[in-house]
C-alpha atoms as one frame of an Amber mdcrd trajectory, in Angstrom:
protein
  81.309  44.820 269.341  79.512  45.807 272.409  78.479  49.002 274.295  79.381
  52.245 274.956  82.827  52.240 275.849  83.318  54.556 278.644  86.122  55.644
 280.725  89.759  56.867 280.098  89.909  59.154 277.326  91.221  58.057 274.199
  94.088  58.501 273.251  94.246  59.054 269.184  91.310  61.106 269.808  93.638
  63.209 272.281  96.620  63.330 269.342  93.674  64.162 267.006  92.564  67.764
 269.496  95.802  67.833 270.943  97.977  68.120 267.652  99.324  72.245 267.552
 100.025  71.643 262.621  96.059  70.693 263.051  93.666  73.872 262.356  90.930
  74.139 264.319  88.641  72.727 261.659  90.916  70.107 261.141  90.096  69.339
 264.486  86.581  69.336 264.948  86.006  67.748 262.333  88.318  64.496 263.285
  86.405  64.590 266.429  83.482  63.902 265.051  83.936  61.352 262.387  85.931
  59.297 265.174  83.024  60.378 268.296  80.400  59.244 265.517  82.377  56.074
 265.015  83.207  55.104 268.546  80.109  55.184 269.665  77.765  53.781 266.635
  80.812  50.379 268.012  81.023  50.888 271.366  85.360  51.048 271.707  87.001
  53.228 271.243  88.383  54.738 268.693  92.411  53.587 269.684  90.808  49.770
 269.636  89.155  50.628 266.924  92.498  51.524 264.474  93.557  48.394 265.468
  90.922  46.700 263.687  90.087  47.324 260.082  89.627  44.363 258.727  87.155
  44.651 260.467  86.225  48.113 260.837  86.644  48.637 257.115  83.626  46.906
 255.742  81.834  48.407 258.548  82.488  52.057 256.762  81.275  50.714 254.139
  78.023  49.276 254.360  77.176  51.662 257.477  78.114  54.780 254.888  76.463
  54.342 250.766  78.805  57.580 250.161  82.422  56.139 248.641  82.922  59.873
 249.668  81.665  59.079 253.078  83.451  55.717 253.247  86.412  58.338 252.141
  86.383  60.594 255.103  85.699  58.158 258.142  88.693  56.757 256.665  90.584
  59.641 256.619  89.807  60.340 260.286  91.181  57.115 261.237  93.751  57.008
 260.049  94.147  60.872 261.057  93.677  59.385 264.737  96.652  56.500 263.899
  99.307  58.460 262.603  98.466  60.012 266.270  99.084  57.515 267.901 102.743
  58.168 270.526 105.058  54.474 269.981 103.964  53.726 266.500 104.814  50.275
 266.660 105.009  47.161 264.831 101.029  46.377 265.033 100.338  49.422 264.560
 102.862  50.050 261.127 100.321  46.635 259.703  96.919  49.328 260.356  98.393
  51.300 259.092  99.297  50.228 255.905  96.199  48.111 256.020  93.739  51.501
 256.714  96.136  53.395 253.638  95.126  50.347 251.227  91.875  51.369 251.791
  91.866  55.263 251.744  93.344  54.466 247.889  91.035  51.759 247.232  88.125
  54.508 247.789  90.289  56.901 246.352  90.932  55.660 243.108  86.777  54.961
 243.648  85.509  58.848 243.724  88.640  59.375 240.444  87.531  56.939 238.230
  83.279  58.156 239.352  84.179  61.986 238.244  85.996  61.842 235.331  82.673
  59.814 233.756  81.051  62.553 235.121  78.854  61.758 237.141  77.251  62.817
 239.740  77.089  61.085 243.316  73.788  59.168 245.345  73.449  62.813 247.369
  74.422  64.877 244.738  71.763  63.528 242.413  69.023  63.395 245.258  70.067
  67.254 246.030  70.203  68.579 242.440  68.045  71.592 240.994  68.056  72.937
 238.470  69.557  75.949 237.978  66.182  77.651 236.225  64.592  76.693 239.338
  67.253  78.451 240.914  66.452  81.778 238.826  62.641  81.248 239.668  63.260
  81.070 244.077  65.173  83.799 243.512  63.467  86.565 241.485  61.150  85.555
 244.312  62.901  86.509 247.167  64.204  89.354 245.144  60.076  91.146 246.262
  60.921  91.733 249.774  58.023  94.843 250.953  60.080  98.153 251.531  59.246
  98.015 255.006  61.222  95.020 255.408  63.758  96.758 252.443  63.821  99.400
 255.103  63.242  97.528 258.543  67.394  95.811 257.263  68.829  98.189 256.206
  67.688 100.533 259.351  69.424  97.258 260.877  71.845  97.709 259.011  73.225
 101.338 260.018  72.129 100.692 263.596  75.604 101.916 265.914  77.738  99.821
 267.675  78.579  99.350 263.667  77.974  95.387 262.765  80.620  93.725 261.897
  78.923  90.639 260.127  76.024  90.432 258.189  74.857  87.205 259.925  76.106
  86.093 263.353  74.288  83.598 265.595  71.844  83.644 267.580  74.211  85.162
 270.278  75.724  87.513 267.955  79.125  85.794 267.292  80.627  85.762 264.065
  79.873  81.936 262.852  83.069  79.520 261.828  82.997  78.676 258.159  81.787
  74.945 258.787  78.564  76.278 260.794  77.892  79.189 258.201  78.051  76.205
 255.728  75.647  74.371 257.234  73.199  77.794 258.336  72.737  77.549 254.576
  72.417  74.197 253.649  69.563  74.550 256.289  67.749  77.486 254.348  68.124
  76.278 250.744  66.761  72.601 252.178  63.753  74.403 253.212  63.373  76.718
 250.355  64.532  73.425 247.527  62.545  70.773 249.548  65.869  68.947 249.251
  68.866  68.617 250.438  70.457  70.984 248.435  74.596  72.402 249.524  76.481
  75.548 248.177  78.527  72.989 246.178  75.612  71.695 244.505  74.263  74.908
 243.487  78.127  76.039 242.514  77.520  71.908 239.296  73.721  73.026 239.539
  75.704  75.992 237.045  78.221  75.008 235.692  75.452  72.599 233.847  73.467
  75.247 232.971  75.822  76.989 230.757  76.543  75.375 226.672  79.986  74.488
 226.457  79.888  74.781 222.740  79.239  78.568 222.677  82.198  79.200 225.920
  85.917  79.626 224.273  88.679  78.572 226.198  89.154  81.959 227.031  86.107
  81.734 228.862  85.845  79.329 230.363  89.499  80.064 231.662  87.051  83.327
 233.073  85.111  81.221 234.563  86.869  78.841 236.612  88.821  82.179 237.868
  85.492  83.231 239.680  84.264  80.679 241.250  87.662  80.328 242.602  88.859
  76.384 241.088  90.762  75.155 238.187  89.299  74.368 234.751  90.390  70.272
 234.859  87.101  71.690 238.598  85.315  72.458 236.446  85.361  69.901 233.458
  84.287  67.462 236.965  81.665  69.304 238.042  79.697  68.849 234.464  78.392
  66.107 234.552  76.948  64.341 231.553  73.777  63.181 229.684  71.600  64.474
 231.915  72.849  61.984 235.147  72.082  64.847 237.034  67.533  64.044 236.701
  67.974  60.452 237.364  66.628  61.612 240.709  64.715  64.518 240.037  62.443
  62.417 237.378  61.050  59.490 239.749  59.869  62.070 242.496
């Protein structure tokens, strides 16, 4: 696997970008992941998809997190399924990628059922008491700044969006999440994400004092199921492991 492949467009990547059934967000996410491995390995996705026995071990070595491995494998599968004229060798490669995807999914589910955070989640974890302290500090906005913000929100023409890009355009969901993560990293000096905040909030609760009805209402308020709620609850202080080592 040598230098970066250039030249004709990648049929596998084009299949994703031209699929009307995929959302723009899915296309962007798949394309970003596929271009990353294409650049690193110096071959087109069409070529890499046909080398699962070589590329899958590389993915596992390149990306330590199982979730990231699964995301990359899923992107390759999406490309392979959209390659024109699926032939026998394509189907054989597809079967190997599917097996790898199922194995990674099983690893993810085993970790979730054990209520264990990933290494990345441990690195970014913040105790919710610390979140409250930062929120309280940020709430003490000087009166002149509060007035300036209020004036900006009431200015004509009326603003349609509270947060915008530098050009004044609204954020996409993906870019807004990235912006939030950057702000959270600046505030807490660790890779905290919006999802990690949800974990932190749920792990701050005394579950022995919550009734079934209270748990169901909490899950509804957070727009997920009680099953998802259970996977958000980390056991035996495992989420504090990395923090104690700091």
